[in-house]
Every structure is written in C-alpha cells, then in structure tokens.
PDB file of C-alpha atoms and ligand atoms in Angstrom:
ATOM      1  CA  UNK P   1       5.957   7.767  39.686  1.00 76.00           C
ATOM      2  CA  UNK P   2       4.214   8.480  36.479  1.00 82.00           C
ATOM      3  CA  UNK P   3       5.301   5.881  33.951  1.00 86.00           C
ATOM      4  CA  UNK P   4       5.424   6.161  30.043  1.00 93.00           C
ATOM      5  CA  UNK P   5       4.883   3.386  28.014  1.00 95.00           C
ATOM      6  CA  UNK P   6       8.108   1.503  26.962  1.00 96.00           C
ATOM      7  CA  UNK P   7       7.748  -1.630  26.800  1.00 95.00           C
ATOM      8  CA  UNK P   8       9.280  -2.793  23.696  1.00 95.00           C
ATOM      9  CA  UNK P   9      11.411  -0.264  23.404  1.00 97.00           C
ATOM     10  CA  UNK P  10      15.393  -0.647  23.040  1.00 97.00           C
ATOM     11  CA  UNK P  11      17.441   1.820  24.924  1.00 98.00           C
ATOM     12  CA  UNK P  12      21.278   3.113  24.758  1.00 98.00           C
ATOM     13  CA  UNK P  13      22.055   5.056  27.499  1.00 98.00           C
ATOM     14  CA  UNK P  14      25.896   6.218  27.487  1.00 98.00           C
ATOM     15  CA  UNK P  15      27.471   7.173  31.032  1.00 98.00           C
ATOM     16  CA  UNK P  16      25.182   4.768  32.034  1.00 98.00           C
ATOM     17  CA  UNK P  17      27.457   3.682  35.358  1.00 98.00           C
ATOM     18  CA  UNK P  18      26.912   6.614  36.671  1.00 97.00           C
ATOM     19  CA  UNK P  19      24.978   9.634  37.604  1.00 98.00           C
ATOM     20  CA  UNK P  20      22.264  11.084  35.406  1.00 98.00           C
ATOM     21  CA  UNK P  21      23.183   7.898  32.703  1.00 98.00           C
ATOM     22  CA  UNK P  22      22.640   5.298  35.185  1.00 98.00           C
ATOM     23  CA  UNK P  23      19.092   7.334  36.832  1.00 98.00           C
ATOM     24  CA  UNK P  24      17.806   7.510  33.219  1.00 98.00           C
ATOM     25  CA  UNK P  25      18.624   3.803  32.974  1.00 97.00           C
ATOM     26  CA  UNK P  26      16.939   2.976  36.126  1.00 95.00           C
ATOM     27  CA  UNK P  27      13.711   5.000  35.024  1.00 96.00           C
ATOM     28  CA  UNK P  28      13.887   3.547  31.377  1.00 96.00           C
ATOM     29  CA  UNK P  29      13.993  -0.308  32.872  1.00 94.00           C
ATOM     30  CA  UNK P  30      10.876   0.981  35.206  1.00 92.00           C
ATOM     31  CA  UNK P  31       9.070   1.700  31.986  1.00 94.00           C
ATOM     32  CA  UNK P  32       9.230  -1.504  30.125  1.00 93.00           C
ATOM     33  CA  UNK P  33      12.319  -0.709  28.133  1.00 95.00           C
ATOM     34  CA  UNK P  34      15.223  -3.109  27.535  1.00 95.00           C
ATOM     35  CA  UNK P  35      18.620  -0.920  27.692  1.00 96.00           C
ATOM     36  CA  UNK P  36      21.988  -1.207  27.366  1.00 97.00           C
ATOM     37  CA  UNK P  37      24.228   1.015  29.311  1.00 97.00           C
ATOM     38  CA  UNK P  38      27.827   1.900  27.874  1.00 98.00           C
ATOM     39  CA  UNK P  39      30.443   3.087  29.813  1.00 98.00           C
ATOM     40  CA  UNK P  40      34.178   3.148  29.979  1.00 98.00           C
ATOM     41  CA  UNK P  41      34.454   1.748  33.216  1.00 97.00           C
ATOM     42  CA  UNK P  42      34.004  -1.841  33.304  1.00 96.00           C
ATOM     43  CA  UNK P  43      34.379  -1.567  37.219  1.00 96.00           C
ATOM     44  CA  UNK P  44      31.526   0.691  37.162  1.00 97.00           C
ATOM     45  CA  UNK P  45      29.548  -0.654  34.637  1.00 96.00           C
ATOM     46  CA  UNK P  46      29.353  -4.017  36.538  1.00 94.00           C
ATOM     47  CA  UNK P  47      28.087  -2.717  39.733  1.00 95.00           C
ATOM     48  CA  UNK P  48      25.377  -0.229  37.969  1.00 96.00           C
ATOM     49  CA  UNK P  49      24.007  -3.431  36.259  1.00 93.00           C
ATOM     50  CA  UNK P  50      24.110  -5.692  39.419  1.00 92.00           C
ATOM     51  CA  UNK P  51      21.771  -3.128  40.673  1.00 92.00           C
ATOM     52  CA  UNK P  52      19.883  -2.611  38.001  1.00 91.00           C
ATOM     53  CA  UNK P  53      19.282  -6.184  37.404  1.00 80.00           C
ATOM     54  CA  UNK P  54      17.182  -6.460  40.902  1.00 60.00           C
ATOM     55  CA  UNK P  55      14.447  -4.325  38.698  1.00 57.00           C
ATOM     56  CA  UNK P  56      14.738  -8.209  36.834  1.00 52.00           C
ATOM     57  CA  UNK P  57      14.164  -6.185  33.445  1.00 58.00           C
ATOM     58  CA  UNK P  58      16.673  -6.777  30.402  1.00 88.00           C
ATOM     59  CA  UNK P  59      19.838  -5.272  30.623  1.00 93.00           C
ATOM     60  CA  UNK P  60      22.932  -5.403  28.567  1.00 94.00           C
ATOM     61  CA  UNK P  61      26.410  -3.721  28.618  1.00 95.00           C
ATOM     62  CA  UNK P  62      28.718  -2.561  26.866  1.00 98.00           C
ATOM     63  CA  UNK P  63      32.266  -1.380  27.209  1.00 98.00           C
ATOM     64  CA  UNK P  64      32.637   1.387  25.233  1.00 98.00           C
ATOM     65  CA  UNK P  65      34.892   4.878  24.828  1.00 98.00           C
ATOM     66  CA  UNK P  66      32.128   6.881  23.263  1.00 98.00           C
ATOM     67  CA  UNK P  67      35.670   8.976  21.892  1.00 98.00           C
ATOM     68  CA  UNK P  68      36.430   5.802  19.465  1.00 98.00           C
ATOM     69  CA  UNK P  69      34.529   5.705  16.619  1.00 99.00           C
ATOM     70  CA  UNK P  70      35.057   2.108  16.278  1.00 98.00           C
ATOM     71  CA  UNK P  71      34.009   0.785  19.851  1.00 98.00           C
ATOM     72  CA  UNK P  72      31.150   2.756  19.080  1.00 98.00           C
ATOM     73  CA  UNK P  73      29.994   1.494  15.693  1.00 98.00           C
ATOM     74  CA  UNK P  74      30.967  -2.040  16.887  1.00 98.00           C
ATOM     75  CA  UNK P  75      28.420  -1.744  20.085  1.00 98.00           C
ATOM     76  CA  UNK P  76      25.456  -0.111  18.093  1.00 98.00           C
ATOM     77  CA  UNK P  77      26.107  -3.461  16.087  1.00 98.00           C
ATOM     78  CA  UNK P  78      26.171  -5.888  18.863  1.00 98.00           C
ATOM     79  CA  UNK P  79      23.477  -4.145  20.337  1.00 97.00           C
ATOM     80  CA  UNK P  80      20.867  -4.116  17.137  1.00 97.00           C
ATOM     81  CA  UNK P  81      21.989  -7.931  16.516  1.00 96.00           C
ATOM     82  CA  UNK P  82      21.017  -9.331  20.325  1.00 94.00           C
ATOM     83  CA  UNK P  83      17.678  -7.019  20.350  1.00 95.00           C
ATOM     84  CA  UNK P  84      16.819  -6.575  16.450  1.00 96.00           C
ATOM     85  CA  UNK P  85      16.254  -2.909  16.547  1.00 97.00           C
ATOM     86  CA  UNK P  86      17.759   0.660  18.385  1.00 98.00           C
ATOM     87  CA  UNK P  87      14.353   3.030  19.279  1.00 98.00           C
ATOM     88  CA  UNK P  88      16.151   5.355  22.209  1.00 98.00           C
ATOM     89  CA  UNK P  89      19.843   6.934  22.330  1.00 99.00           C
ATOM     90  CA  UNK P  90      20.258   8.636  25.874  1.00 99.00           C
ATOM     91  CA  UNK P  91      24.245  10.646  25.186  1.00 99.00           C
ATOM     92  CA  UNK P  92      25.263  10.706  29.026  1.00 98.00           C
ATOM     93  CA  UNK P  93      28.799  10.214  28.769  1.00 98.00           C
ATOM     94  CA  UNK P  94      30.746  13.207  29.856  1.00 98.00           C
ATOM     95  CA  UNK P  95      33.361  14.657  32.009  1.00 98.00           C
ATOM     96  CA  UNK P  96      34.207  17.722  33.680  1.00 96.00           C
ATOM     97  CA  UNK P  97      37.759  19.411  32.868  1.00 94.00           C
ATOM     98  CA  UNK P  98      39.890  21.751  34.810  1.00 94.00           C
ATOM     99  CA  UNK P  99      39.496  24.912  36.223  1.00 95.00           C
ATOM    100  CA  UNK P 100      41.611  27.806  34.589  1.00 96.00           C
ATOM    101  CA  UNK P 101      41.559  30.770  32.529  1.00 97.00           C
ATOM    102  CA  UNK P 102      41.843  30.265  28.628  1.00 98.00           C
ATOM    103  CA  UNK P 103      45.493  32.018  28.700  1.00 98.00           C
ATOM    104  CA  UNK P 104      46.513  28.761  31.227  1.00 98.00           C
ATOM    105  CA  UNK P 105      44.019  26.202  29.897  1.00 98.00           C
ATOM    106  CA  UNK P 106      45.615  22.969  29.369  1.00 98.00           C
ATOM    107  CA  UNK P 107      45.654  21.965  25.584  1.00 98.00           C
ATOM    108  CA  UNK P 108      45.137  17.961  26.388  1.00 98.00           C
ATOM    109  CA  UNK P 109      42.506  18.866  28.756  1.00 98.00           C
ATOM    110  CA  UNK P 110      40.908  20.828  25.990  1.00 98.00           C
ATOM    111  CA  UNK P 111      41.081  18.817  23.197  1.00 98.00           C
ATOM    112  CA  UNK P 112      39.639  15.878  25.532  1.00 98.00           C
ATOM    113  CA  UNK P 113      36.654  17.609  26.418  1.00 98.00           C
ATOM    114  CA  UNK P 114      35.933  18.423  22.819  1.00 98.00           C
ATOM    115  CA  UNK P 115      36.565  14.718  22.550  1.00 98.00           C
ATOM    116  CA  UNK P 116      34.235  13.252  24.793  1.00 98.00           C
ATOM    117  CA  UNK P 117      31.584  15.764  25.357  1.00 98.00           C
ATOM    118  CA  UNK P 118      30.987  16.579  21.872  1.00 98.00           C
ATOM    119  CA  UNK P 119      32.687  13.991  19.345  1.00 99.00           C
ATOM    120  CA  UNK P 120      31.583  11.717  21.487  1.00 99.00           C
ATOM    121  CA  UNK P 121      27.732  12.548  21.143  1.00 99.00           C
ATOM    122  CA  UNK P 122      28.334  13.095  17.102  1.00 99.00           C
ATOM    123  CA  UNK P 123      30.037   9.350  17.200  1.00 99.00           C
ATOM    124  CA  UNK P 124      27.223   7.826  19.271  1.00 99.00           C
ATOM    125  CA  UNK P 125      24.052   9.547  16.702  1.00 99.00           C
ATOM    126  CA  UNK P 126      26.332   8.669  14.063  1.00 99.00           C
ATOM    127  CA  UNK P 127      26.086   5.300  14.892  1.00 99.00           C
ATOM    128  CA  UNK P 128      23.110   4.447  15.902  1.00 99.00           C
ATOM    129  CA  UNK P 129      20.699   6.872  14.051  1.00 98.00           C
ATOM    130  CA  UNK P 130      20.821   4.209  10.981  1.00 98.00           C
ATOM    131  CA  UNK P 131      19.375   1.487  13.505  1.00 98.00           C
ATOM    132  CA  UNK P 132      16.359   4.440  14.114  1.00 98.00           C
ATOM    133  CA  UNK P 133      15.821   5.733  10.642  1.00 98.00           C
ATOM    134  CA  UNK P 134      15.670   2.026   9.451  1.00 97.00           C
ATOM    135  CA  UNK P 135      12.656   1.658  11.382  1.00 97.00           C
ATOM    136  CA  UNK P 136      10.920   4.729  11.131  1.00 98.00           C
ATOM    137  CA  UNK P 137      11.239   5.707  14.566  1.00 98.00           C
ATOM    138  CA  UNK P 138      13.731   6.944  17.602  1.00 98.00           C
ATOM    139  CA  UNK P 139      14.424   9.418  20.181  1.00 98.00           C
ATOM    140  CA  UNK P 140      17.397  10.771  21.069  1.00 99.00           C
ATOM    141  CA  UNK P 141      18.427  12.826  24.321  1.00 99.00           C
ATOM    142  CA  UNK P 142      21.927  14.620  24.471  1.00 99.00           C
ATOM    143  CA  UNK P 143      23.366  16.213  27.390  1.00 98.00           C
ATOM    144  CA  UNK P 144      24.110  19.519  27.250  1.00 98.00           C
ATOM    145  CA  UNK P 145      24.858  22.015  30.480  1.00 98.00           C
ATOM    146  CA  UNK P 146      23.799  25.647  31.378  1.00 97.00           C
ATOM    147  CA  UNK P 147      27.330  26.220  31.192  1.00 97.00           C
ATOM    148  CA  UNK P 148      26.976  25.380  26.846  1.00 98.00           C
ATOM    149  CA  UNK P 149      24.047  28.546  26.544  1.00 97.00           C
ATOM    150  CA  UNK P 150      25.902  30.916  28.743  1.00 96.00           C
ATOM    151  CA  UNK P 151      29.598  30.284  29.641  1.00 97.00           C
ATOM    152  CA  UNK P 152      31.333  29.444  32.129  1.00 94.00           C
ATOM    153  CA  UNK P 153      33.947  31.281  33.952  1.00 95.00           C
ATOM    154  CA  UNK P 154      37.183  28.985  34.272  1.00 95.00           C
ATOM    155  CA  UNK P 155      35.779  26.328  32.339  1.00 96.00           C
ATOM    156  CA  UNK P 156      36.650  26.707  28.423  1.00 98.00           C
ATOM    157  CA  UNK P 157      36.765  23.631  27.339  1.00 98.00           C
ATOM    158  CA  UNK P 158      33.689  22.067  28.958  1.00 98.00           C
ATOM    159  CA  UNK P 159      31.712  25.088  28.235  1.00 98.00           C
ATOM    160  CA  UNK P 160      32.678  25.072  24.257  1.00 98.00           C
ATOM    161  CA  UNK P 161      31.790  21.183  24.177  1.00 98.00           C
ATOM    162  CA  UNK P 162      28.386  21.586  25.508  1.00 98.00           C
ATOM    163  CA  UNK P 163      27.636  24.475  23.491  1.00 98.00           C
ATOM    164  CA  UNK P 164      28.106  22.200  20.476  1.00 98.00           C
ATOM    165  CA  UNK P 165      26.321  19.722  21.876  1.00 99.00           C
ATOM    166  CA  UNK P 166      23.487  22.065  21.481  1.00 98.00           C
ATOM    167  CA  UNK P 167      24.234  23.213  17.856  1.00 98.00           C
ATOM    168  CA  UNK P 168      24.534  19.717  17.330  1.00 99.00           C
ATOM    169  CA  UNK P 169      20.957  18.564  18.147  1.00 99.00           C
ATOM    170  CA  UNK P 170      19.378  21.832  16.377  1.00 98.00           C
ATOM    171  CA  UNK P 171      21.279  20.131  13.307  1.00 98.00           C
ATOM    172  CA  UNK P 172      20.136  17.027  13.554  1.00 98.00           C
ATOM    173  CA  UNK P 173      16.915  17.823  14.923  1.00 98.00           C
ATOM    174  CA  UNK P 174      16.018  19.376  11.512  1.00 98.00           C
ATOM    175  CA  UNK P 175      18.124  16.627   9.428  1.00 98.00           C
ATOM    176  CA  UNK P 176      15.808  14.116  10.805  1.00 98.00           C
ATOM    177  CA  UNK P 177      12.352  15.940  11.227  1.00 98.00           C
ATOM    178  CA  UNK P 178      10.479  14.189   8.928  1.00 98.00           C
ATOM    179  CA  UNK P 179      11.902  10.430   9.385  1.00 98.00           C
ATOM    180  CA  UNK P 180      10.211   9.772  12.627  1.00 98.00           C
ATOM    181  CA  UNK P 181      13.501  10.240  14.442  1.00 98.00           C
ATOM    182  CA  UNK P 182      13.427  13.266  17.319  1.00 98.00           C
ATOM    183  CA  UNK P 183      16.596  14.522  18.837  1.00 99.00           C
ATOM    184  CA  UNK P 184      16.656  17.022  21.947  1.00 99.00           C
ATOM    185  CA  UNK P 185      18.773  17.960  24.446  1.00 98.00           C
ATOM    186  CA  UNK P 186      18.850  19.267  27.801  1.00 98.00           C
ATOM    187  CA  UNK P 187      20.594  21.728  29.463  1.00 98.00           C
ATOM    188  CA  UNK P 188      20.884  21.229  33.129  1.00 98.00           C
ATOM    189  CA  UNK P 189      22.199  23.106  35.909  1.00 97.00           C
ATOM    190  CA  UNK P 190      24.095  21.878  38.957  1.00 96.00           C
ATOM    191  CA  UNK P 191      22.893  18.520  39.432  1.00 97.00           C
ATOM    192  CA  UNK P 192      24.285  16.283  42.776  1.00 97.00           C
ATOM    193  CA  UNK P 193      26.224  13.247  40.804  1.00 97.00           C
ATOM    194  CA  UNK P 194      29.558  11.601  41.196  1.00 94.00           C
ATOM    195  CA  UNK P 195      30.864  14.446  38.667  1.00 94.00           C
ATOM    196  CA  UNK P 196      29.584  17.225  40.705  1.00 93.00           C
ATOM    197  CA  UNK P 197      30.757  15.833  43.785  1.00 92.00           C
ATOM    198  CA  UNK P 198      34.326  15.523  41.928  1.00 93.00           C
ATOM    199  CA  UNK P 199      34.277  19.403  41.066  1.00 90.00           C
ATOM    200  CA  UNK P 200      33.433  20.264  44.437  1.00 89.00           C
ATOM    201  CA  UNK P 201      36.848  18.798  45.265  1.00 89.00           C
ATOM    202  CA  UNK P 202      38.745  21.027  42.765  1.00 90.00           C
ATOM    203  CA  UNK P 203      36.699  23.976  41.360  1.00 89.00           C
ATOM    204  CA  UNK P 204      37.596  27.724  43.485  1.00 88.00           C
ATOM    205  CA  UNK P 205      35.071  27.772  46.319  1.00 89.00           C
ATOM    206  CA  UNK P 206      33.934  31.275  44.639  1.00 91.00           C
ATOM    207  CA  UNK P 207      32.936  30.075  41.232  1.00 88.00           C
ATOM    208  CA  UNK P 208      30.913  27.135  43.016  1.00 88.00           C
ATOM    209  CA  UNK P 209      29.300  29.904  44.925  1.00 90.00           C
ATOM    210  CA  UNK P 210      28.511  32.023  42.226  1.00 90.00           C
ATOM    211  CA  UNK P 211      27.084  28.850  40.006  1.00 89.00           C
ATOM    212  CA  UNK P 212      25.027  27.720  43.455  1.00 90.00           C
ATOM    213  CA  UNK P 213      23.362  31.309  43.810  1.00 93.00           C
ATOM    214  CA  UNK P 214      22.542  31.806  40.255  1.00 93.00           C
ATOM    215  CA  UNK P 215      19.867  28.742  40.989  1.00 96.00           C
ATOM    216  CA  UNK P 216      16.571  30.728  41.785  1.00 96.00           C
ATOM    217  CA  UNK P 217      15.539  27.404  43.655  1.00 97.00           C
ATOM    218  CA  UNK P 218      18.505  27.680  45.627  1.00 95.00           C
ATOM    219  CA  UNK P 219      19.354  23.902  45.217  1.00 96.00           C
ATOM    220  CA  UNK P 220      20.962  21.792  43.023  1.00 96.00           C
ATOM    221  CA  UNK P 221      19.198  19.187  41.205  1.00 97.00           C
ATOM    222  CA  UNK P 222      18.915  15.248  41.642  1.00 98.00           C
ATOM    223  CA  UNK P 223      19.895  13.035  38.878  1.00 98.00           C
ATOM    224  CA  UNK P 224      16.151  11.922  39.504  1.00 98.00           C
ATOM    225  CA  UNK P 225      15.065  15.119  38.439  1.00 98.00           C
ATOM    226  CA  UNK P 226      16.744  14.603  35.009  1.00 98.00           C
ATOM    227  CA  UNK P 227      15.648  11.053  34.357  1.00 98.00           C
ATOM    228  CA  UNK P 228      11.896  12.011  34.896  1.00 97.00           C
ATOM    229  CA  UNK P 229      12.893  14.326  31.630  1.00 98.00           C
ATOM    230  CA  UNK P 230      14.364  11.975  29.714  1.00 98.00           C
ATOM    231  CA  UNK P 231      11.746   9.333  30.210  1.00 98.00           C
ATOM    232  CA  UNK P 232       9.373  11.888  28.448  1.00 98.00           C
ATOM    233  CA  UNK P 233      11.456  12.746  26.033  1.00 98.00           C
ATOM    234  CA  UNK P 234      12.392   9.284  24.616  1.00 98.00           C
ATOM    235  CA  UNK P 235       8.431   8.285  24.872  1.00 98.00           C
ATOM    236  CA  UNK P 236       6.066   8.825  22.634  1.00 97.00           C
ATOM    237  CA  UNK P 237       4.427  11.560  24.357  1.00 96.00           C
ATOM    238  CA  UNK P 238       7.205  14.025  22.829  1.00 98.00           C
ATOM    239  CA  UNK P 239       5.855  14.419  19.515  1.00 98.00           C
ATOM    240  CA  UNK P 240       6.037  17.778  18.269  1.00 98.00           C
ATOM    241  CA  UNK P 241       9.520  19.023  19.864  1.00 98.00           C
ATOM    242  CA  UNK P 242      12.703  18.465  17.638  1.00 98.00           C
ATOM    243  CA  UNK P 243      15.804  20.193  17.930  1.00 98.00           C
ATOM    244  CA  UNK P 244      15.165  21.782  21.156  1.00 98.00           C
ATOM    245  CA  UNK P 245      17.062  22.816  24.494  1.00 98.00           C
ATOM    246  CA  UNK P 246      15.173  21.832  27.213  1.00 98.00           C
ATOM    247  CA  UNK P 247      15.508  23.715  30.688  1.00 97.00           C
ATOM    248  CA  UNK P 248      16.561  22.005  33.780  1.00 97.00           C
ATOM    249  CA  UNK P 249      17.919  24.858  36.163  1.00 97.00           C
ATOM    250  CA  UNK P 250      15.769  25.847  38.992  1.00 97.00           C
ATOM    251  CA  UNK P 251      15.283  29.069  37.041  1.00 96.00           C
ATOM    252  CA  UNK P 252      18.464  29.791  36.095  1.00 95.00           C
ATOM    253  CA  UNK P 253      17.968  29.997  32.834  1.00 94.00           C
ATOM    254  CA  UNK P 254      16.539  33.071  31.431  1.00 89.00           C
ATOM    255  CA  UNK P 255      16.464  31.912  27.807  1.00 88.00           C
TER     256      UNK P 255
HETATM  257  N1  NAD B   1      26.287  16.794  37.130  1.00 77.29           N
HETATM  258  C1  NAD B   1      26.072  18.018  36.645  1.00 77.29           C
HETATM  259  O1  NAD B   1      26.069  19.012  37.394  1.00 77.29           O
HETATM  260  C2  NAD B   1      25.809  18.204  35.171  1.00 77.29           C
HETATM  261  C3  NAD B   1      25.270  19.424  34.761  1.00 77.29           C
HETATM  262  C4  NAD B   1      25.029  19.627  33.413  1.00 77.29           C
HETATM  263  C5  NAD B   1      25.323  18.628  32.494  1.00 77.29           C
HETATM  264  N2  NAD B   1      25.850  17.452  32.915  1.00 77.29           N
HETATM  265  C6  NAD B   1      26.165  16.460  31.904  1.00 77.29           C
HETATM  266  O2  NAD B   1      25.414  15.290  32.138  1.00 77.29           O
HETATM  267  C7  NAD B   1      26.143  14.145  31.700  1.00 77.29           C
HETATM  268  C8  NAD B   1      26.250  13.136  32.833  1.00 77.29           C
HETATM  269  O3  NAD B   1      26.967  13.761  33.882  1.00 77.29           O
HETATM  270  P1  NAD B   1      27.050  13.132  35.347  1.00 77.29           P
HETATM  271  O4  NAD B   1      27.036  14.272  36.283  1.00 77.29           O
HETATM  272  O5  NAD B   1      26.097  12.024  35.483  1.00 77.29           O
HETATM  273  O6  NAD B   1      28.560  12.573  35.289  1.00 77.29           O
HETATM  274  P2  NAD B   1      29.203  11.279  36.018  1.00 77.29           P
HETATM  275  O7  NAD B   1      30.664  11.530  36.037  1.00 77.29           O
HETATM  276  O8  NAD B   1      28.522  11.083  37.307  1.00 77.29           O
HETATM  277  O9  NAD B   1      28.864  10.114  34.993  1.00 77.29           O
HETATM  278  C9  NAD B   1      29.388  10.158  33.698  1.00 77.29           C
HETATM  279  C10 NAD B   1      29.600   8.758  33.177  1.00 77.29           C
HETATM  280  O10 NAD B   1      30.201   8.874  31.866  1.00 77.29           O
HETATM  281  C11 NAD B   1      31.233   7.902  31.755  1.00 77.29           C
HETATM  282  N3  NAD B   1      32.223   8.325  30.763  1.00 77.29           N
HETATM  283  C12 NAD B   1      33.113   9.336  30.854  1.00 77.29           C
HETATM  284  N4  NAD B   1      33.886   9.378  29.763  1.00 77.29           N
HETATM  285  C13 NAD B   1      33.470   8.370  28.947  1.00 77.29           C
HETATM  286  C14 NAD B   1      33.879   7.913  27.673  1.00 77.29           C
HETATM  287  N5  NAD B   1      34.893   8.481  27.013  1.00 77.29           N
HETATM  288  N6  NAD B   1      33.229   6.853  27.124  1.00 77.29           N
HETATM  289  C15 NAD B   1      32.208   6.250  27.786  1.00 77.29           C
HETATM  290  N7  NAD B   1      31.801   6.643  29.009  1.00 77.29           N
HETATM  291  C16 NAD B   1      32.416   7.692  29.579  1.00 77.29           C
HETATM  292  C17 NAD B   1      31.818   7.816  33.160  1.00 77.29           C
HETATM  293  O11 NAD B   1      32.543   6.611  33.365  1.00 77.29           O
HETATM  294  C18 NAD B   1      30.559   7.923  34.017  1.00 77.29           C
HETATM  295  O12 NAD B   1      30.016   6.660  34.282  1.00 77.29           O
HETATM  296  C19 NAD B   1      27.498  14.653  31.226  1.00 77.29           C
HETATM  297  O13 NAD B   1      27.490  14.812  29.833  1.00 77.29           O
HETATM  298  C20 NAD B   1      27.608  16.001  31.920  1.00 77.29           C
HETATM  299  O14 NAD B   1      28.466  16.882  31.237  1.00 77.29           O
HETATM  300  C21 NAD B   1      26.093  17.215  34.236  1.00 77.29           C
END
C-alpha cells in the first residue's frame, strides 16, 4: 500500500458506516489521520468503528443526518472542540432512489435525493470549511457519480443530485483557490458497496446491463479502489487540482 503522510491530520468522513465512506476511513486511519465518521445509522456506525478501532488509531463518531443543517453545524463543533482543528472533509453520505421515468418519478423520492446527495454536501462544506479556512489549510472530497456527467436512464433524481454535486465543487473550488483550501470530487462508476448491492435488488435487469457494459474494464469497482483516490486527494500531494472531476470508471468516461 503506498501511504501519504497524515499524521496529524483531522478527518470527517460522512457515510462513513459504510461502503466507499467507511474504505476511505479505513485508508485515512492507515495514514496517520485521526477521523471521525458520521453517519445516520447509529447501528452501523458502531460496528464500522469497532472495526476500525483494531487499526488502534483515533476514531470518533458522530450521529449525524448530513440533511439537517443543525446536526451538522453542531458535529463540525464537537468535532473541532475534542481535536482543535478540521484539515479533511470526505462527503460520502448518499443514497440511491428509485427506478422510474420522470413522468412516474416519485416527488418525496425526489426531493430526498436532492436532500441528501446534494444539500447534504452544501450543509457539510458549509460547516466545516470555516474550521479549514481558519487554519489556512483543508481538502475536501465530494462524491459525485458517472450518472451526475451523463444521465441516467430511470434515475432522475439521483442523477440531478450528483450533477450538482459537481457544479458544486467547481464553485467552491474557485471560491476557495487561494485560501489553502482544495475541493474535488469524483465521479465513479459502478462500484461493489452495500448501495450497489441494494440496486441490484430493485433496478430493471436491462438498465444494470447496459450500466455494466458501458465499463470498458468490464468490472465494477471496489470501494478500495476509491479510497486509494481519496487518500491522494486529501494529502498534500494534490496541490495544483481545485475544482475538478476526477475519473473513476474503468473507461467509461469519455470526458
Ligand atoms: N456504489 C456506487 O456504485 C456509487 C457510484 C457512484 C457514486 N457513489 C456515491 O458514493 C457515495 C457512497 O456510496 P456507497 O456506495 O458507499 O453507499 P452506501 O449505501 O454503501 O453507504 C452510504 C452511507 O451513507 C449513509 N447515509 C445515507 N444517508 C445519510 C444521511 N442523510 N446522513 C448521514 N449519513 C447518511 C448511510 O447510512 C451509509 O452508511 C454516495 O454519495 C454515492 O452516491 C456510489
């Protein structure tokens, strides 16, 4: 494993029970940083730090709906006040919708999605970018999807939020260029977590075809794939790259 530097470092990773949240957790404690994963499941969030804690690096949690502005300030508070600073926001938290046309989307399972996947990452940078800019320094990593660059079929809603995920961290990318404070995102495409194992259950056996063979790799990835991203992108190796979509697709993508 090639390890960046980050000891020292303070981490937020949200989704951090689970999936690609909890991998980049598990990678970030492997490089020396402390990190505090928030979740809104406090079943969840209690087994993913029993694991974690075997690494015997400092972890913290937090239960948090990244959807309530106020859980979220109040976190990013306790969390700056037990370490004394915020250098790393990993946005994780996200969920996967239904599968229908616009014409028969659901309007609750829309306005969710929006308020999850996208408020959610707006609360969370909100909230803990004064933490980073008081100190001169932070990285932030949002997760965005293939499905926010090109669309979807069946999936409004999710595709929309990620899309603005990604106008999002163009935004703030330049907003904060200068401070010492990077923010990119990634774009990934199928990736084997407890979300895409959930979609397998209810998206049309076509449409997961279709998504499968657009993969030039002709795989989907491994939330171990993805951390080994992050952990470059909230080091400070990634110096020069602000505001950018970075490709995780086995080729997918073509731009
Ligand atoms: N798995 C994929 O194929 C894939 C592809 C592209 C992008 N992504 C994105 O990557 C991120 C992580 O996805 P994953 O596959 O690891 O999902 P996952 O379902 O495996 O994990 C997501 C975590 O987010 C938490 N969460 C959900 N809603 C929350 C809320 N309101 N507040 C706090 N926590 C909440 C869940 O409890 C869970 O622990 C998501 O933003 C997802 O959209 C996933």
């Amino acid at each position: 494993m090639n390890v960046y530097d980050l000891r020292g470092r303070v981490a937020v990773v949200t989704g951090g029970a689970n999936g690609i949240g909890f991998h980049a957790a598990k990678r970030l404690l492997e490089s020396g940083a402390s990190v505090s994963l928030w979740d809104h499941s406090t079943e969840r969030l209690g087994e993913a730090a029993s694991s974690l804690r075997a690494t015997e690096r400092t972890i913290d949690v937090q239960v948090v709906d990244v959807s309530v502005y106020e859980q979220v300030e109040e976190a990013a508070a306790r969390v700056s006040s037990a370490f004394g600073h915020i250098d790393i926001l990993v946005n994780s938290a996200g969920i996967s919708g239904p599968f229908a046309r616009c014409d028969e989307y659901p309007l609750d399972a829309w306005d969710r999605q929006l308020a999850v996947n996208l408020t959610g990452v707006f609360y969370c940078c909100r909230a803990v970018l004064p933490y980073m800019l008081r100190n001169g320094y932070g990285r932030v990593v949002n997760l965005s999807s293939m499905s926010g660059k090109e669309g979807n079929p069946m999936s409004s809603g999710y595709s929309a939020s990620k899309a603005g995920v990604i106008a999002l961290t163009k935004t703030l990318g330049k907003e904060y260029a200068t401070t010492g404070v990077i923010v990119n995102c990634i774009t990934p495409a199928l990736i084997d977590t407890p979300m895409h194992r959930a979609s397998l259950q209810r998206m049309p056996e076509a449409l997961m075809h279709s998504l499968k063979a657009k993969i030039p790799m002709n795989r989907v990835g491994t939330p171990d794939e993805v951390a080994k991203m992050i952990a470059w992108l909230v080091s400070e190796d990634c110096s020069f790259s602000t505001g950018a979509a970075f490709d995780l697709s086995g080729g997918r993508a073509t731009y």
